[in-house]
mmCIF file with all atom_site columns, C-alpha atoms in Angstrom:
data_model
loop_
_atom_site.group_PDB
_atom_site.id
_atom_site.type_symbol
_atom_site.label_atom_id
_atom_site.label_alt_id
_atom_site.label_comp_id
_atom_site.label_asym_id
_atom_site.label_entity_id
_atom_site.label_seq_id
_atom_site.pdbx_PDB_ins_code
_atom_site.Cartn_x
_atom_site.Cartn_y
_atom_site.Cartn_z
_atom_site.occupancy
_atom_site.B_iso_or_equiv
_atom_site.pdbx_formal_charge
_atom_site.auth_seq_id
_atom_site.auth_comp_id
_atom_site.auth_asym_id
_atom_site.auth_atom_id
_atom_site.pdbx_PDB_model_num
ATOM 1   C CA . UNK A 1 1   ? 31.953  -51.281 -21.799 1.00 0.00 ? 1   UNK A CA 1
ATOM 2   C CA . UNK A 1 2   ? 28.819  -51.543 -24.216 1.00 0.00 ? 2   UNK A CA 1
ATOM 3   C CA . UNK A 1 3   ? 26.478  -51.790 -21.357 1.00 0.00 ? 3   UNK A CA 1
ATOM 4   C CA . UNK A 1 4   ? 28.333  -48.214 -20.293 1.00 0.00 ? 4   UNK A CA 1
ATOM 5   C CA . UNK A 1 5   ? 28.115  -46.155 -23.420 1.00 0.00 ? 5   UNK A CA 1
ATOM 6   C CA . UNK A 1 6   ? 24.158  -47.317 -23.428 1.00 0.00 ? 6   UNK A CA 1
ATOM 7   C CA . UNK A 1 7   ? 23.650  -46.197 -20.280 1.00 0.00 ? 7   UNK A CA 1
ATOM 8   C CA . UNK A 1 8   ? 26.104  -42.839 -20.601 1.00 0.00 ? 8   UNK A CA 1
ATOM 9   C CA . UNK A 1 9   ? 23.707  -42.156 -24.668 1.00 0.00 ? 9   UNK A CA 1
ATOM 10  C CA . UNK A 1 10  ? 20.185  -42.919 -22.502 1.00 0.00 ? 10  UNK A CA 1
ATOM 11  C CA . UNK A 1 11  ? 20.987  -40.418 -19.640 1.00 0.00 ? 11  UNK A CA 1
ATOM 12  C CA . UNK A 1 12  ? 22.408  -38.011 -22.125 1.00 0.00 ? 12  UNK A CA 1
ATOM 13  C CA . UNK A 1 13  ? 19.140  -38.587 -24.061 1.00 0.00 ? 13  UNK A CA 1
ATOM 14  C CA . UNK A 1 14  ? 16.626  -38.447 -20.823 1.00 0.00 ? 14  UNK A CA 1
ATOM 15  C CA . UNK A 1 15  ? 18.213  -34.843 -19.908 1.00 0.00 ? 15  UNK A CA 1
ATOM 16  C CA . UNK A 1 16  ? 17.676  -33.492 -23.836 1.00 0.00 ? 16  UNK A CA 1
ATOM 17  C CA . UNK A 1 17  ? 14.410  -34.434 -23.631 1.00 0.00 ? 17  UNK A CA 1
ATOM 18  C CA . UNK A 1 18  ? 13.791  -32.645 -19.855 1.00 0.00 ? 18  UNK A CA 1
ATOM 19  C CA . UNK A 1 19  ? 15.907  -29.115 -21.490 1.00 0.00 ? 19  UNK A CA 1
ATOM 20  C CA . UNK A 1 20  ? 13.553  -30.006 -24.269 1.00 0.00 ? 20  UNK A CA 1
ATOM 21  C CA . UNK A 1 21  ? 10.241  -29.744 -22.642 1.00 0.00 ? 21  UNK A CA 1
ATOM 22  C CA . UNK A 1 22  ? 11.255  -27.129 -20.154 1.00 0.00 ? 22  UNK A CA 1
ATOM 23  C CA . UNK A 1 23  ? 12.012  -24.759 -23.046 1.00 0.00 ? 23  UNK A CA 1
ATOM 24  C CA . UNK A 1 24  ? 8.621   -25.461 -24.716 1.00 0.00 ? 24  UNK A CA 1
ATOM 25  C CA . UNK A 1 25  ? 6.773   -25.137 -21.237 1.00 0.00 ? 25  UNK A CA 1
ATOM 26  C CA . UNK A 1 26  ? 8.580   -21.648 -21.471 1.00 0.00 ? 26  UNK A CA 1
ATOM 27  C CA . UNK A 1 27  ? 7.684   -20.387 -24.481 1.00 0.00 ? 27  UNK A CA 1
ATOM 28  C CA . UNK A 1 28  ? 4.120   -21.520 -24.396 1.00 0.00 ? 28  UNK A CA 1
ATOM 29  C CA . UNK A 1 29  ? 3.440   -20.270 -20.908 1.00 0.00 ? 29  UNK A CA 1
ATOM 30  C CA . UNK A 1 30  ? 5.772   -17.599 -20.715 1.00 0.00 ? 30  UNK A CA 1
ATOM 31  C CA . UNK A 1 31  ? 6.723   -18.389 -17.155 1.00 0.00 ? 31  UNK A CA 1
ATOM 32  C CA . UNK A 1 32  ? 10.785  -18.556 -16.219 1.00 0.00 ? 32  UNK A CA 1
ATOM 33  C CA . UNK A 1 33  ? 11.089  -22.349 -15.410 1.00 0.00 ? 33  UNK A CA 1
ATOM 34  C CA . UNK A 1 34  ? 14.089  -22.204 -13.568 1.00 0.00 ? 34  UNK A CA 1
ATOM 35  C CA . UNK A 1 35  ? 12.873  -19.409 -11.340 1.00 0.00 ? 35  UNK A CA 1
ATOM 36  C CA . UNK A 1 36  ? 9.679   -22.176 -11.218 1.00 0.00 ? 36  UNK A CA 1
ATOM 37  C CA . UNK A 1 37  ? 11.568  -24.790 -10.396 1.00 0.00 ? 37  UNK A CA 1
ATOM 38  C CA . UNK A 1 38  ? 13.207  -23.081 -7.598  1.00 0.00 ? 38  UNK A CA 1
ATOM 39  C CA . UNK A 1 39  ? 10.111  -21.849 -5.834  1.00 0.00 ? 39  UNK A CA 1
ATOM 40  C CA . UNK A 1 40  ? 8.756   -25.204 -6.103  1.00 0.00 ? 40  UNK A CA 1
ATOM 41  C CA . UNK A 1 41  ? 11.308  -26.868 -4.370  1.00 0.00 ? 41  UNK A CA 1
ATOM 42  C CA . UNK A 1 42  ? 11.264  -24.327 -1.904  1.00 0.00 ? 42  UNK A CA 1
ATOM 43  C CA . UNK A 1 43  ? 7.829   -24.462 -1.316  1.00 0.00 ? 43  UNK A CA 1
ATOM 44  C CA . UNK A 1 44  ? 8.283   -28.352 -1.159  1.00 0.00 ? 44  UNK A CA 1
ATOM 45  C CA . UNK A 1 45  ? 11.113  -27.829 1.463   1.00 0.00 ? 45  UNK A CA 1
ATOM 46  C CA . UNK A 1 46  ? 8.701   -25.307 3.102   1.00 0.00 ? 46  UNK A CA 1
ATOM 47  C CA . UNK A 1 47  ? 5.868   -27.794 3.527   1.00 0.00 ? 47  UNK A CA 1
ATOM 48  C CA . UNK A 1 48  ? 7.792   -30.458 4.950   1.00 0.00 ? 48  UNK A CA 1
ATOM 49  C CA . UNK A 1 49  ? 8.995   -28.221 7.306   1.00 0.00 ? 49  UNK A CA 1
ATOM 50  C CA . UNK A 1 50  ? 5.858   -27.844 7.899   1.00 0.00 ? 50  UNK A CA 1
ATOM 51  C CA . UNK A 1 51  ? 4.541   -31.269 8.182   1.00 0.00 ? 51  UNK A CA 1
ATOM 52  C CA . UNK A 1 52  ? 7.098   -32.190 10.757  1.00 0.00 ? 52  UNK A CA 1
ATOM 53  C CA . UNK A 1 53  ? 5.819   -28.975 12.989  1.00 0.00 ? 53  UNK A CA 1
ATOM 54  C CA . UNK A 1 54  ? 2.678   -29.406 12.031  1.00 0.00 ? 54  UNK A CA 1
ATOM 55  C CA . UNK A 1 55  ? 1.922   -25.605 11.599  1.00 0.00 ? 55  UNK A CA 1
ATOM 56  C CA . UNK A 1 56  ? 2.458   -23.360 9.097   1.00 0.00 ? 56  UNK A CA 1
ATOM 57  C CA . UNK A 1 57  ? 4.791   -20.038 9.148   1.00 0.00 ? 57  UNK A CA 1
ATOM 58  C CA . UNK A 1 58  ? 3.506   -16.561 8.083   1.00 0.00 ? 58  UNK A CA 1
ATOM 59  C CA . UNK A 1 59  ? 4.503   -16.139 4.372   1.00 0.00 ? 59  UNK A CA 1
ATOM 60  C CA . UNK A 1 60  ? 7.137   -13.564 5.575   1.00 0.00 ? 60  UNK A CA 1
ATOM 61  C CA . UNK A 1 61  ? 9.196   -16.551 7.624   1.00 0.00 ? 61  UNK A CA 1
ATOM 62  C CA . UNK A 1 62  ? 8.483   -19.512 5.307   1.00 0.00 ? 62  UNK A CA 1
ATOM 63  C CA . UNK A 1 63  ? 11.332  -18.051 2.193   1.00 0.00 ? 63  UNK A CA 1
ATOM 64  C CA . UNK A 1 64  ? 14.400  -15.677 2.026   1.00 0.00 ? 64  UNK A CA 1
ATOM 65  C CA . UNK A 1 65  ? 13.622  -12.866 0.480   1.00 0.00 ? 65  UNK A CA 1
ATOM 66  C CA . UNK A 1 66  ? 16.802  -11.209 0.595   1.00 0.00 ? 66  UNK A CA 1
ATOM 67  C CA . UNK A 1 67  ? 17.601  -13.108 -3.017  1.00 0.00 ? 67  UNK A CA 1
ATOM 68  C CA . UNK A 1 68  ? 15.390  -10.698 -4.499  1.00 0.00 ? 68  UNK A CA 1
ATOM 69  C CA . UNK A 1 69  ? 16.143  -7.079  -5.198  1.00 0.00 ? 69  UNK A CA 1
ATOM 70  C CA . UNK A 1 70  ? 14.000  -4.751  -3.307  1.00 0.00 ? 70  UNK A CA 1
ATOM 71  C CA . UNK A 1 71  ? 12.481  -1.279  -3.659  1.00 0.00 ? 71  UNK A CA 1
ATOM 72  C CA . UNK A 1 72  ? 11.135  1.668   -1.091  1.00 0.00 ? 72  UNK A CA 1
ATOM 73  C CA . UNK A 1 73  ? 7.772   2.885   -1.952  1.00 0.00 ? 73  UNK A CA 1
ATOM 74  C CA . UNK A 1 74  ? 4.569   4.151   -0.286  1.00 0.00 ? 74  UNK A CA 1
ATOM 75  C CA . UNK A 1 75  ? 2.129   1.898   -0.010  1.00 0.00 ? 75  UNK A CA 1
ATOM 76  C CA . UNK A 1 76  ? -1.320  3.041   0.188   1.00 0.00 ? 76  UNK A CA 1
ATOM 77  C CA . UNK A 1 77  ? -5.193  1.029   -0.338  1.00 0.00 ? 77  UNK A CA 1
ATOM 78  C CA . UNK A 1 78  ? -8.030  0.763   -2.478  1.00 0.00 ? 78  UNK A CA 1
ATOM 79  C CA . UNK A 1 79  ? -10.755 -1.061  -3.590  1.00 0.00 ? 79  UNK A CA 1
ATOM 80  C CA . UNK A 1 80  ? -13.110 -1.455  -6.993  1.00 0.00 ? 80  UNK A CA 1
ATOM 81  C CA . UNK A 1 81  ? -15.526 1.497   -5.613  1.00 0.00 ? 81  UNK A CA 1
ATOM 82  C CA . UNK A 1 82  ? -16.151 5.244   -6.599  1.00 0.00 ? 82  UNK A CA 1
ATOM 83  C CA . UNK A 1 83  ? -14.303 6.196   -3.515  1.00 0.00 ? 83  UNK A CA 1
ATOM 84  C CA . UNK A 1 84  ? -11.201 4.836   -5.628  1.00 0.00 ? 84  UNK A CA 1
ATOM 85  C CA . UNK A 1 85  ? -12.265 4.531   -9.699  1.00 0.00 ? 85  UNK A CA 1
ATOM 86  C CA . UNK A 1 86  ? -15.206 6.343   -9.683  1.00 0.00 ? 86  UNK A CA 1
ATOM 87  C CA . UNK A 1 87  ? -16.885 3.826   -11.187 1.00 0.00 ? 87  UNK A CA 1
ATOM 88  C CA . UNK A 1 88  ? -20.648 2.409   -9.369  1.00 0.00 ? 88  UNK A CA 1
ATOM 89  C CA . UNK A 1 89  ? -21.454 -1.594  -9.601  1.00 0.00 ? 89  UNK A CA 1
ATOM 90  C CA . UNK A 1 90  ? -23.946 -0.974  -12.121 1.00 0.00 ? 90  UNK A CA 1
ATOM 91  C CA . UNK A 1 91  ? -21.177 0.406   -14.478 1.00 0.00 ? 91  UNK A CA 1
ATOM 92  C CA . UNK A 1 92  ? -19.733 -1.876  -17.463 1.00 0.00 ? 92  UNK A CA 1
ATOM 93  C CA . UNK A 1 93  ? -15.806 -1.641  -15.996 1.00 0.00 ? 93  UNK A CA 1
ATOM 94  C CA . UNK A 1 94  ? -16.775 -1.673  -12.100 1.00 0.00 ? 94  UNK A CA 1
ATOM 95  C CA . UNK A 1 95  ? -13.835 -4.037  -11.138 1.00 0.00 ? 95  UNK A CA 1
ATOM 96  C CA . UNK A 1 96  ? -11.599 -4.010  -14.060 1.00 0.00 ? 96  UNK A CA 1
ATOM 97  C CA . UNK A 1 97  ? -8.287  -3.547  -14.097 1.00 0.00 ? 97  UNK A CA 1
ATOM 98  C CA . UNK A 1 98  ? -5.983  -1.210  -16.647 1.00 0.00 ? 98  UNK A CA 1
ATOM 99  C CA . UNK A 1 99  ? -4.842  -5.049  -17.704 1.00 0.00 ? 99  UNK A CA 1
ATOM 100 C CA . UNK A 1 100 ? -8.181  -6.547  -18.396 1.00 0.00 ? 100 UNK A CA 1
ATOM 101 C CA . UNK A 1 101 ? -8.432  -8.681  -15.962 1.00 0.00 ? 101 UNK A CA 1
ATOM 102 C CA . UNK A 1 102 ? -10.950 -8.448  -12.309 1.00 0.00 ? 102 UNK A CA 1
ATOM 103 C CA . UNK A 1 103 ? -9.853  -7.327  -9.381  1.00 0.00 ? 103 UNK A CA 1
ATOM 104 C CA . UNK A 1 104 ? -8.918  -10.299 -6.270  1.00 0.00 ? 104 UNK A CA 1
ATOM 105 C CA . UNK A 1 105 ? -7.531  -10.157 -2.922  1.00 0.00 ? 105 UNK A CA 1
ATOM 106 C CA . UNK A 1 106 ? -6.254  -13.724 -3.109  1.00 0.00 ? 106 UNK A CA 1
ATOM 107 C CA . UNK A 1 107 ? -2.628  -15.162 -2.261  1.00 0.00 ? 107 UNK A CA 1
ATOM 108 C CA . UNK A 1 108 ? -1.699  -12.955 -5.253  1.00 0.00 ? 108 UNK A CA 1
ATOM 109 C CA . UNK A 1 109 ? -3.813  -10.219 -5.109  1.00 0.00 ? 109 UNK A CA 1
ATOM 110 C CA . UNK A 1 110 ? -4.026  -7.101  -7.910  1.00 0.00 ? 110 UNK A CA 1
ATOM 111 C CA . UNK A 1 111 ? -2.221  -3.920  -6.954  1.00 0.00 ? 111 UNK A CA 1
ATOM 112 C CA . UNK A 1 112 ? -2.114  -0.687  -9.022  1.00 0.00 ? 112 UNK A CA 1
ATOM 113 C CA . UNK A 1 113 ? 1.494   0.815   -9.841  1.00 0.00 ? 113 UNK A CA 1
ATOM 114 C CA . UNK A 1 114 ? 3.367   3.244   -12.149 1.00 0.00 ? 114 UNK A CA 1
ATOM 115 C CA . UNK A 1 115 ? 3.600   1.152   -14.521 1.00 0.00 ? 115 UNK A CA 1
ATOM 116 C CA . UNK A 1 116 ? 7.409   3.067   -16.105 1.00 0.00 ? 116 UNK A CA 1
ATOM 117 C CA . UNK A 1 117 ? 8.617   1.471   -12.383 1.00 0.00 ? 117 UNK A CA 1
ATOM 118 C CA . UNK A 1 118 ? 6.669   -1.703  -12.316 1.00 0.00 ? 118 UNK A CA 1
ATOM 119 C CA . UNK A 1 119 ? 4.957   -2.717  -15.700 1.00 0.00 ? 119 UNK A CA 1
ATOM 120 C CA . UNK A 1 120 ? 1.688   -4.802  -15.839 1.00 0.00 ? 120 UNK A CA 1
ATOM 121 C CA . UNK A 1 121 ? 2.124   -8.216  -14.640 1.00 0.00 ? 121 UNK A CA 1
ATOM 122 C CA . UNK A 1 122 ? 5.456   -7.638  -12.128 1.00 0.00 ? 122 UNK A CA 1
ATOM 123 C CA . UNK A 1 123 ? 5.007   -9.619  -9.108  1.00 0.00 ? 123 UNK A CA 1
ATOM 124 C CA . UNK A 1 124 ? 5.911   -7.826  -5.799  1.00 0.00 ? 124 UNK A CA 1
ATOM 125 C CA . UNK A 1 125 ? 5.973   -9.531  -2.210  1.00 0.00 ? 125 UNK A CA 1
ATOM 126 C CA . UNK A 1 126 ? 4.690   -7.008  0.126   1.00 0.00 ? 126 UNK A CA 1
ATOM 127 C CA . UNK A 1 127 ? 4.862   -7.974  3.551   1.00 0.00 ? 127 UNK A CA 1
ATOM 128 C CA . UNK A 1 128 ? 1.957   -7.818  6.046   1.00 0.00 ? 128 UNK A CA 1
ATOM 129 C CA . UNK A 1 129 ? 0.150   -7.978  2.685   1.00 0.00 ? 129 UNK A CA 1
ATOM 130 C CA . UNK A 1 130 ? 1.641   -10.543 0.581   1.00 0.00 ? 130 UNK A CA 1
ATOM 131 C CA . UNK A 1 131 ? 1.930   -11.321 -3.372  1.00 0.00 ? 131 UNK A CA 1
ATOM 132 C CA . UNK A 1 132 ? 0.850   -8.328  -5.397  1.00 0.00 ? 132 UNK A CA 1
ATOM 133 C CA . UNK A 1 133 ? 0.646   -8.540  -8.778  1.00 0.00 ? 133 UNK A CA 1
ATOM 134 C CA . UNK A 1 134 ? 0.543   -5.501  -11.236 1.00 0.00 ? 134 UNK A CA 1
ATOM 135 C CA . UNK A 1 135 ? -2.684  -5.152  -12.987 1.00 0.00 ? 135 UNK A CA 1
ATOM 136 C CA . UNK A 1 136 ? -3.924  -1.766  -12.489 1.00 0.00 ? 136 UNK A CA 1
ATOM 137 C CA . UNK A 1 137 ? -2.479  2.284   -12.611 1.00 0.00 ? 137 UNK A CA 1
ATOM 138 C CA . UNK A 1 138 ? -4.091  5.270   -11.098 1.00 0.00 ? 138 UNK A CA 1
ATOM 139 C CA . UNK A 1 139 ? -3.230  8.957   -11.388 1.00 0.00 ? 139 UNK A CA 1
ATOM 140 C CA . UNK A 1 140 ? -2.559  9.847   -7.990  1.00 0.00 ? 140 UNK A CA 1
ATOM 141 C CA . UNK A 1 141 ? 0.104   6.188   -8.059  1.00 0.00 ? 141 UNK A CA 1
ATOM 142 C CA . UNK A 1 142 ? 3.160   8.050   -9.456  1.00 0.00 ? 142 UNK A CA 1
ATOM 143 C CA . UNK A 1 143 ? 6.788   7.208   -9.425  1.00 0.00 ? 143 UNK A CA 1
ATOM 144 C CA . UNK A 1 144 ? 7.616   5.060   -5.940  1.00 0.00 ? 144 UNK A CA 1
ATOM 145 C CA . UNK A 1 145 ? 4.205   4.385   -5.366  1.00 0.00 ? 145 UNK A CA 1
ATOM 146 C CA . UNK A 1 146 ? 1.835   1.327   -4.940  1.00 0.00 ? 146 UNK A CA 1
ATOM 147 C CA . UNK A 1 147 ? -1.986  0.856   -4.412  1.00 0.00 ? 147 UNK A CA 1
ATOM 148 C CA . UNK A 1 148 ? -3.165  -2.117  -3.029  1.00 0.00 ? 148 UNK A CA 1
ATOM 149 C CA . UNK A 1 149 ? -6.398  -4.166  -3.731  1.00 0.00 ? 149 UNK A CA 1
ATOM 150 C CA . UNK A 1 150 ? -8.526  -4.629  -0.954  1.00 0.00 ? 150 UNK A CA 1
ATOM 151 C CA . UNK A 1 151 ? -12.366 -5.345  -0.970  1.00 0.00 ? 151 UNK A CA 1
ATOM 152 C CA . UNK A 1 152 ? -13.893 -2.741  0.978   1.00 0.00 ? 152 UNK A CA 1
ATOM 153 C CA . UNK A 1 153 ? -12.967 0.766   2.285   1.00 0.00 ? 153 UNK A CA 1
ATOM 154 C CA . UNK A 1 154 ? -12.972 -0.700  5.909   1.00 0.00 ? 154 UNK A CA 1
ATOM 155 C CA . UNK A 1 155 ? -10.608 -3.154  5.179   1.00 0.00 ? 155 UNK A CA 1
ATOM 156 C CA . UNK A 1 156 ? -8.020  -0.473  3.441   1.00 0.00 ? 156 UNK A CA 1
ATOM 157 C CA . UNK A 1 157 ? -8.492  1.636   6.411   1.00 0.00 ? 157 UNK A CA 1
ATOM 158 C CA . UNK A 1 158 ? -8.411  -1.239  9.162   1.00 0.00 ? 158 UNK A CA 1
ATOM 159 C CA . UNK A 1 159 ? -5.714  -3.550  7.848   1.00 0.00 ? 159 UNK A CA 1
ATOM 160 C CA . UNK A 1 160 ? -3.215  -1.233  5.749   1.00 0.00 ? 160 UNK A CA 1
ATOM 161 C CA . UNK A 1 161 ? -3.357  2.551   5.852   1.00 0.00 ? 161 UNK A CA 1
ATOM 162 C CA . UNK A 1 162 ? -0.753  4.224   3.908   1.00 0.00 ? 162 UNK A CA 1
ATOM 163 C CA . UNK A 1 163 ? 2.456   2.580   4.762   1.00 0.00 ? 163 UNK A CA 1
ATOM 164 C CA . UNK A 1 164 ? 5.795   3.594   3.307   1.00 0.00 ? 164 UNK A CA 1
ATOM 165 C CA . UNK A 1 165 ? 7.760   -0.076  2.653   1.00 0.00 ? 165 UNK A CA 1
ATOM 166 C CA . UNK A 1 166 ? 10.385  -1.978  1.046   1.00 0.00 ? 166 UNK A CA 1
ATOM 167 C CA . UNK A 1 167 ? 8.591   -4.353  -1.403  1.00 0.00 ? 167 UNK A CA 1
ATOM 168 C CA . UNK A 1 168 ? 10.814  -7.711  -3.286  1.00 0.00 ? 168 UNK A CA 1
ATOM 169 C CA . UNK A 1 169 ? 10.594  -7.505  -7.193  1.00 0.00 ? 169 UNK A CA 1
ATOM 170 C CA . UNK A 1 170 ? 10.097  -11.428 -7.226  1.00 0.00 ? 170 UNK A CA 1
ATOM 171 C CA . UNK A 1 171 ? 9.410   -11.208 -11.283 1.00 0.00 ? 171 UNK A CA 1
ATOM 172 C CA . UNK A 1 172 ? 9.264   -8.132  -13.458 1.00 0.00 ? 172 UNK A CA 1
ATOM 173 C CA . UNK A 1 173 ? 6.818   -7.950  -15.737 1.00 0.00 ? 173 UNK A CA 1
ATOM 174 C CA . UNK A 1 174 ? 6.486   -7.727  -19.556 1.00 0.00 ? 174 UNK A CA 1
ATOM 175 C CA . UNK A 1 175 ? 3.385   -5.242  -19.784 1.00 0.00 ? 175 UNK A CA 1
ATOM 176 C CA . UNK A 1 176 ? 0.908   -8.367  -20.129 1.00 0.00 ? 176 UNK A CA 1
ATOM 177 C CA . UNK A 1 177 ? -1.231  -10.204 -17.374 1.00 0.00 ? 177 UNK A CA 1
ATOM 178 C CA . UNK A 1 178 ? -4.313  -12.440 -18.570 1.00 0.00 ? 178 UNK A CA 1
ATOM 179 C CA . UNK A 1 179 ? -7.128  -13.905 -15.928 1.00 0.00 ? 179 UNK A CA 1
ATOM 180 C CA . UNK A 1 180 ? -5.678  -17.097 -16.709 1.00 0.00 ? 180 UNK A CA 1
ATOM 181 C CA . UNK A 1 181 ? -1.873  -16.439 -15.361 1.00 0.00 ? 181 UNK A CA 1
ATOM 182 C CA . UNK A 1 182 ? -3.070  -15.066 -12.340 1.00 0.00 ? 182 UNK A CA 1
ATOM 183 C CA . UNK A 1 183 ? -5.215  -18.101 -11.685 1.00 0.00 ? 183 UNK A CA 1
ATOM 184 C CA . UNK A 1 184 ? -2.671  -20.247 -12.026 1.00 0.00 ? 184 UNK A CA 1
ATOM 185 C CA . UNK A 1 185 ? -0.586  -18.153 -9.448  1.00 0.00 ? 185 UNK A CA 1
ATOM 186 C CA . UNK A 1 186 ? -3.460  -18.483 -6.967  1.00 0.00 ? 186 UNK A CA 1
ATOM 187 C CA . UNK A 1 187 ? -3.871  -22.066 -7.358  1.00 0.00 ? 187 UNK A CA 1
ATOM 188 C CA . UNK A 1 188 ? -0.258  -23.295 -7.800  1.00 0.00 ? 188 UNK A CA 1
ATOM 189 C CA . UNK A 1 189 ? -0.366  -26.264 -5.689  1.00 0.00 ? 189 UNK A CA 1
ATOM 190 C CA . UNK A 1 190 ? 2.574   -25.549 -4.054  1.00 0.00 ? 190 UNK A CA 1
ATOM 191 C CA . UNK A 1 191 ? 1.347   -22.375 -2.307  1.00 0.00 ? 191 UNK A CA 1
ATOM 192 C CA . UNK A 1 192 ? -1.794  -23.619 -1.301  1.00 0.00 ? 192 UNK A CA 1
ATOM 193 C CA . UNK A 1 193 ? -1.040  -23.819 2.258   1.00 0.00 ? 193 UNK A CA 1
ATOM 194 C CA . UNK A 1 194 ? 0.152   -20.251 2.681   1.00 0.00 ? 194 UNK A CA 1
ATOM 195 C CA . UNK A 1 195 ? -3.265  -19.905 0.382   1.00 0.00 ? 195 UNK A CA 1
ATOM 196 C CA . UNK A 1 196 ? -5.366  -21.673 2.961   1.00 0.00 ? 196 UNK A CA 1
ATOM 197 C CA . UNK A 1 197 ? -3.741  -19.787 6.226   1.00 0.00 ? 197 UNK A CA 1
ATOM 198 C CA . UNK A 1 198 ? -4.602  -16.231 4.305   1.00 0.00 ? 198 UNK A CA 1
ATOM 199 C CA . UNK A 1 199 ? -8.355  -17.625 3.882   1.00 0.00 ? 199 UNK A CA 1
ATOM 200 C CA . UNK A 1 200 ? -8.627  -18.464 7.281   1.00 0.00 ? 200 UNK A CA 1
ATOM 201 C CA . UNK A 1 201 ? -7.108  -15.560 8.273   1.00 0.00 ? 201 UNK A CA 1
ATOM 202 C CA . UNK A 1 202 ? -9.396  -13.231 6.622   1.00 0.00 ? 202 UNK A CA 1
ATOM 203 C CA . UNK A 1 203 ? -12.202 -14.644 7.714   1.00 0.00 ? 203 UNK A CA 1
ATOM 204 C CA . UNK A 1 204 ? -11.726 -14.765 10.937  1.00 0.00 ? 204 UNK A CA 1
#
């Protein structure tokens, strides 16, 4: 009976300290950790899939992104060039976003937004594109409307167009992104393989 209650006070005890040290990892980073936890383990689930086929699905295929609510907008390109900012290398914000941080076309790239519909730092899924994360507005991006990053005009005219779209609100954001979250988004070790198959992919 002893040896019970010991064991019954130690798991109580082991799962205080887990709630314990997810709601600090919370507060510190700011990231939802049971929305975390859950895309880990189906990214884990994903990559063993994976392993056992031995290839890896397109990013639209590999989750369900029905669990997330979804919005219509038109979806158009741009890049860090006068063509779209008006701004020339040589300038001092050539590549900047409204948030501070650089442009990227990575796994989660920088799009541009209205940001009274999706505030700095909202992560979308866009498919045929993939993660977009708010950093950026424009004037012409108004109301149902989203600009996305790519790094050359070729590129925004060859691979995307304007496109009206249902997008997935994965996260909405709190009007902040720093260099250092989205970093951490492109190199969450659990994504790396859908990271690696949109590497390849753009440079072939």
């Amino acid at each position: 009976m002893n040896n019970l209650k010991k064991w019954i006070k130690r798991l109580t005890m082991t799962i205080l300290f887990f709630l314990a040290l997810m709601v600090t990892f919370q507060s510190i980073s700011g990231v939802d950790t049971k929305s975390y936890i859950l895309k880990s383990l189906s990214a884990g689930a994903a990559a063993n899939s994976q392993t056992v086929s031995g290839t890896t699905p397109p990013l639209e295929d590999a989750f369900d992104w029905s669990q997330y609510p979804k919005k219509n907008v038109i979806a158009t390109g741009y890049t860090a060039g006068y063509e779209s900012t008006g701004k020339n290398e040589g300038h001092p914000e050539y590549g900047i976003t409204y948030s501070g941080v650089k442009v990227k076309r990575d796994l989660y790239s920088t799009v541009a937004a209205d940001l009274n519909v999706f505030p700095i730092g909202t992560i979308l899924f866009i498919p045929e594109y993939g993660y977009g994360v708010v950093a950026d507005k424009g004037g012409a991006i108004k109301g149902n409307k989203v600009d996305l990053y790519y790094e050359t005009v070729d590129d925004v005219y060859n691979e995307w167009g304007k496109r009206e779209i249902e997008v997935y609100v994965i996260q909405q954001g709190n009007g902040s992104l720093t260099e250092e979250q989205l970093q951490a988004l492109n190199e969450d070790k659990t994504m790396q393989v859908f990271r690696q198959q949109y590497i390849k992919s753009e440079r072939r």
